[in-house]
Amino acid sequence: MSSSSERDGAGQGNTAYGRKRFKRSRSHFADRITAAGEDGWPVEAGRYRLVVSRACPWANRTLISRRLLGLEPAISVGVTDPIQDDRSWRFTLDPGDRDPVLGIRFLSEAYDARETGYPGGVSVPAVVDVPSGRLVTNDFQQITLDFATEWTALHRDGAPDLYPEALRDEIDEVMEGVYRDVNNGVYRAGFATAQDEYEDAYHDVFRRLDELSARLAGQRYLVGETITEADIRLFTTLVRFDPVYQGHFKCNRNKLADDPVLWAYARDLYQTPGFGDTVDFDHIKRHYYEVHTGINPTGIVPAGPDLSGWLAPHHREQLGGRPFGDGTPPGPPPEAERIPAAGQP
């Protein structure tokens, strides 16, 4: 999670949100970890550490993919504090305020180890090479695709095919519209600095959500009969919609819960192993409302919404479909990674 206004002054960058035109930064470090290791980074169990913020939708994608594919033993995860300081993402949730594997206090240290004086944003998700402490990639669009297609030798038995070759053209088309108008659209609305800029983004968000609602009225998943990468990418925005985007980002035509199709679809995924068990509503709310001081200067975190509805019956199984295809659901998350379910202590 990064914008073009961030660098080692996440404080400065976050204060600028809502005062400076928003532009999504491109991933500067786009090396890939592949089975053949073409970029010098071969797939290897235990070699890499995935650094995430549970607040970040882009990072949430990687946590879901990792869980569904059973990559927990192959790539460890480091979780940053949802509240940044002026040096951006920090490991203050860990003993001694250091990541226990990388030994660093701030994610920026891994960026600096890769490129001294790098002028861009310090973003999550990020994959770090453990032996060297160097950042490998922060390419949030590619990391999960590579998890699905390049890390297959380390997938669990029964792992689903999240990016089936026969459906890739359709998945890519759906994901492109979801990214432009929904994933990124809510940010364009939330960080807009002019009325027309905001309204353009607002209309894009709800036009696309209406199209997706119509598409999902007659099918359980976005593409095909099983969960794919497209569902992962839409879910991470939908699950944040009512707690954050509807109010904080002024995407307030209606709540997600007011759309019976999208609300049921989101609940269906949330209740599917690998999805809801990666969602930390506390981290989500505290990050957006406390960090984005440019649009919420008081730093007050709303008490609502009521989250218990996420566990209500959704009845989407009546549309058919098999969540994991010929595969099986993942087992429970590792004890150290467990998060209370919505509405639970």
XYZ file of C-alpha atoms in Angstrom:
345
model
C 0.000 0.000 0.000
C 1.674 3.151 -1.201
C 0.963 6.314 -3.115
C 3.180 8.601 -5.111
C 3.326 11.007 -2.131
C 5.085 8.544 0.215
C 8.691 7.911 1.049
C 10.533 7.758 4.337
C 8.123 10.240 5.563
C 4.980 8.233 5.712
C 3.823 10.920 8.116
C 4.343 13.573 5.472
C 2.770 11.394 2.823
C -0.234 10.479 4.931
C -0.807 14.091 5.885
C -0.830 14.905 2.174
C -3.680 12.489 1.508
C -6.689 14.584 0.605
C -4.501 17.613 -0.107
C -2.471 16.317 -3.032
C -3.838 14.631 -6.154
C -3.712 10.864 -5.680
C -1.733 8.679 -8.043
C -1.102 4.977 -7.550
C 2.618 4.253 -7.641
C 3.883 1.608 -10.003
C 5.860 -1.211 -8.430
C 9.487 -0.152 -8.772
C 10.904 -3.524 -7.795
C 9.263 -5.953 -10.204
C 11.630 -8.911 -10.069
C 9.807 -12.219 -10.079
C 10.367 -15.332 -8.018
C 9.911 -18.158 -10.508
C 10.412 -21.892 -10.749
C 13.295 -21.393 -13.205
C 14.710 -18.349 -11.384
C 15.075 -16.207 -14.525
C 15.446 -13.010 -12.472
C 17.906 -14.635 -10.100
C 15.234 -15.493 -7.535
C 14.269 -19.181 -7.748
C 11.339 -20.594 -5.818
C 12.824 -22.095 -2.680
C 11.099 -23.100 0.540
C 12.146 -20.983 3.514
C 14.228 -18.504 1.533
C 11.767 -15.607 1.382
C 9.643 -13.641 3.845
C 6.363 -12.014 2.874
C 5.882 -8.692 4.667
C 2.310 -7.444 4.939
C 0.028 -5.050 6.695
C -3.277 -6.693 7.521
C -4.881 -3.319 6.900
C -3.802 -3.203 3.262
C -6.090 -4.732 0.602
C -3.175 -5.429 -1.744
C -1.310 -7.275 1.010
C -4.500 -9.085 2.046
C -4.551 -10.660 -1.417
C -1.201 -12.310 -0.774
C -2.334 -13.655 2.599
C -5.436 -15.216 1.025
C -3.481 -16.751 -1.849
C -0.821 -18.082 0.520
C -3.505 -19.690 2.710
C -5.522 -21.198 -0.153
C -2.426 -22.676 -1.785
C -0.949 -23.916 1.484
C 2.265 -21.947 1.145
C 2.577 -21.180 4.877
C 5.466 -23.654 5.371
C 7.218 -22.362 2.243
C 7.157 -18.597 2.824
C 6.969 -17.031 6.265
C 5.020 -13.859 6.940
C 5.922 -10.709 8.842
C 3.102 -8.412 9.948
C 3.687 -4.688 10.360
C 1.986 -2.352 12.785
C -1.143 -0.900 11.140
C -0.057 2.532 12.381
C 2.907 3.989 10.524
C 5.340 6.576 11.790
C 7.529 8.905 9.726
C 9.627 5.950 8.532
C 6.610 4.071 7.172
C 5.880 0.403 7.926
C 7.388 -0.729 11.223
C 7.621 -3.995 13.165
C 6.414 -2.728 16.523
C 4.097 -5.722 16.968
C 7.148 -7.945 17.460
C 9.347 -8.299 20.582
C 12.007 -5.610 20.625
C 10.237 -3.822 17.774
C 12.150 -5.952 15.257
C 11.006 -8.521 12.760
C 12.156 -11.804 14.325
C 13.359 -13.266 11.020
C 14.778 -10.251 9.190
C 16.062 -8.493 12.310
C 14.960 -5.081 11.041
C 12.825 -2.404 12.678
C 11.426 -0.852 9.488
C 10.543 -2.345 6.115
C 12.450 0.548 4.522
C 15.661 -1.169 5.659
C 15.018 -4.010 3.203
C 14.340 -1.457 0.463
C 17.586 0.350 1.264
C 19.475 -2.946 1.234
C 18.235 -3.446 -2.321
C 18.762 0.120 -3.591
C 20.437 2.785 -1.490
C 18.647 6.110 -1.693
C 15.629 4.678 -3.490
C 13.285 7.683 -3.838
C 9.923 5.926 -4.061
C 7.348 4.678 -1.584
C 7.824 1.879 0.944
C 4.900 -0.356 0.137
C 3.359 -3.664 1.138
C 3.112 -6.426 0.166
C 6.839 -6.936 -0.126
C 8.855 -10.111 -0.501
C 12.307 -10.051 1.108
C 15.208 -12.435 0.561
C 16.011 -13.692 4.071
C 19.729 -14.529 3.592
C 20.620 -11.110 2.156
C 17.897 -9.001 3.771
C 17.226 -7.429 0.366
C 13.828 -6.615 -1.059
C 12.978 -8.865 -3.998
C 9.661 -7.459 -5.185
C 6.845 -5.121 -4.245
C 4.840 -5.900 -7.394
C 1.428 -6.375 -5.786
C -0.191 -7.262 -9.127
C 2.232 -10.092 -9.892
C 3.061 -11.687 -6.534
C -0.181 -13.656 -6.229
C -0.162 -14.713 -9.879
C 3.294 -16.155 -9.318
C 2.158 -17.857 -6.115
C -0.520 -19.590 -8.233
C 1.625 -20.512 -11.233
C 5.322 -20.547 -10.264
C 5.183 -21.950 -6.732
C 3.192 -25.063 -7.710
C 5.882 -27.485 -6.511
C 5.319 -26.170 -2.982
C 1.501 -26.065 -3.061
C -0.353 -28.205 -0.550
C -2.119 -31.356 -1.684
C -5.589 -30.322 -2.834
C -4.632 -26.708 -3.558
C -7.088 -25.003 -5.938
C -6.103 -23.648 -9.342
C -6.574 -19.920 -8.779
C -5.492 -18.902 -12.272
C -6.670 -21.683 -14.604
C -5.044 -21.375 -18.012
C -8.261 -21.865 -19.976
C -9.914 -18.908 -18.200
C -6.994 -16.479 -17.976
C -8.161 -14.106 -20.695
C -11.547 -13.697 -19.017
C -10.011 -13.466 -15.538
C -7.588 -10.789 -16.741
C -10.394 -8.776 -18.324
C -12.528 -8.901 -15.191
C -9.579 -8.057 -12.935
C -8.585 -5.061 -15.052
C -12.016 -3.454 -14.601
C -12.119 -4.348 -10.903
C -8.683 -2.844 -10.349
C -9.326 0.394 -12.224
C -12.796 1.194 -10.945
C -13.110 -0.606 -7.597
C -9.746 -1.491 -6.009
C -8.144 1.779 -7.071
C -11.397 3.699 -7.594
C -12.174 3.930 -3.893
C -8.740 5.489 -3.308
C -9.244 7.950 -6.147
C -12.495 9.017 -4.516
C -11.121 9.096 -0.990
C -7.995 11.083 -1.789
C -9.559 13.416 -4.356
C -8.713 17.099 -3.996
C -11.368 18.505 -6.342
C -15.122 17.926 -6.597
C -15.073 16.783 -10.218
C -12.155 14.426 -9.540
C -14.066 12.907 -6.632
C -17.340 12.573 -8.540
C -15.648 10.891 -11.514
C -14.138 8.281 -9.203
C -17.364 7.896 -7.218
C -19.373 7.179 -10.384
C -16.738 4.735 -11.627
C -16.899 2.810 -8.335
C -20.650 2.385 -8.323
C -21.028 1.814 -12.066
C -18.589 -1.078 -11.799
C -20.151 -2.427 -8.587
C -23.567 -2.410 -10.282
C -22.118 -4.358 -13.215
C -20.501 -6.858 -10.882
C -23.735 -7.251 -8.933
C -25.597 -8.060 -12.147
C -22.894 -10.541 -13.165
C -22.970 -12.296 -9.784
C -26.754 -12.470 -9.562
C -26.720 -15.674 -11.597
C -23.313 -17.188 -10.821
C -21.510 -17.878 -7.577
C -18.055 -16.681 -8.627
C -16.756 -14.062 -11.032
C -15.270 -16.433 -13.610
C -16.091 -20.109 -13.970
C -17.388 -22.446 -11.303
C -14.615 -22.036 -8.729
C -12.763 -19.363 -6.773
C -10.129 -17.612 -8.866
C -7.697 -14.732 -8.513
C -10.507 -12.417 -9.675
C -12.584 -13.217 -6.595
C -9.615 -12.639 -4.290
C -9.014 -9.186 -5.767
C -12.627 -8.072 -5.508
C -13.104 -9.497 -2.011
C -10.340 -7.463 -0.380
C -12.068 -4.228 -1.389
C -15.589 -5.427 -0.564
C -14.598 -6.545 2.932
C -13.273 -3.027 3.640
C -16.186 -1.207 2.048
C -18.564 -0.620 4.939
C -15.914 -0.286 7.698
C -13.808 2.213 5.718
C -14.588 3.155 2.135
C -18.269 3.981 2.540
C -17.591 6.729 5.080
C -13.871 7.517 5.190
C -13.527 7.555 1.378
C -16.988 9.097 0.759
C -18.199 6.176 -1.368
C -21.594 6.599 0.219
C -24.251 6.018 -2.410
C -25.018 2.879 -0.462
C -23.370 0.382 1.851
C -22.210 -3.011 0.647
C -24.864 -4.459 2.956
C -27.521 -2.606 0.924
C -26.716 -4.643 -2.218
C -28.172 -8.106 -1.581
C -26.083 -9.801 -4.277
C -22.684 -8.326 -3.450
C -23.331 -8.595 0.295
C -24.170 -12.310 -0.019
C -21.201 -12.886 -2.356
C -18.817 -11.189 0.080
C -20.206 -13.189 3.022
C -19.851 -16.403 1.030
C -16.164 -15.707 0.482
C -15.619 -14.443 4.034
C -16.981 -17.735 5.374
C -14.780 -19.759 3.004
C -11.573 -20.997 4.694
C -8.672 -18.831 3.568
C -10.628 -15.600 3.234
C -12.224 -14.380 6.473
C -9.455 -15.886 8.564
C -7.021 -13.385 6.994
C -9.177 -10.305 7.706
C -8.344 -8.128 10.706
C -11.028 -5.453 11.028
C -9.235 -3.836 13.956
C -6.079 -3.287 11.902
C -8.131 -2.098 8.924
C -10.078 0.537 10.822
C -7.181 1.820 12.894
C -4.897 2.187 9.893
C -7.245 4.134 7.661
C -8.729 6.405 10.305
C -5.577 7.046 12.345
C -2.982 7.264 9.576
C -4.815 9.271 6.903
C -4.707 12.516 8.836
C -5.170 14.551 5.680
C -8.779 13.365 5.470
C -9.427 12.452 9.116
C -7.438 15.004 11.143
C -9.004 14.017 14.479
C -7.807 10.437 14.179
C -11.079 9.209 15.686
C -11.845 5.590 14.767
C -15.570 4.818 14.310
C -17.068 2.298 16.706
C -19.138 0.624 13.965
C -20.273 -0.990 11.852
C -21.720 -4.114 13.448
C -19.611 -6.974 12.069
C -21.745 -9.907 13.176
C -23.568 -9.961 9.823
C -20.485 -11.380 8.143
C -21.323 -14.735 9.718
C -24.999 -14.755 8.640
C -26.199 -17.366 6.098
C -25.665 -16.285 2.494
C -27.402 -19.062 0.494
C -25.005 -18.600 -2.440
C -24.462 -22.365 -2.574
C -27.848 -22.526 -4.320
C -26.124 -21.121 -7.423
C -23.882 -24.188 -7.626
C -20.177 -23.935 -8.080
C -17.437 -25.609 -6.080
C -15.176 -23.246 -4.140
C -12.020 -25.337 -4.549
C -12.909 -27.264 -7.703
C -11.399 -30.730 -7.463
C -9.284 -29.573 -4.530
C -9.970 -29.179 -0.832
C -10.210 -26.294 1.634
C -7.087 -25.298 3.541
C -6.711 -26.366 7.131
C -6.854 -23.911 10.013
C -4.290 -21.106 9.990
C -1.156 -21.473 12.104
C -1.781 -20.489 15.713
C 0.489 -17.446 15.451
C -1.530 -16.110 12.505
C -5.049 -16.581 13.865
C -7.362 -13.549 13.892
C -10.730 -13.382 15.695
C -13.662 -13.766 13.304
C -15.993 -10.821 12.728
C -18.261 -10.273 15.692
C -16.135 -12.541 17.903
C -13.862 -11.483 20.790
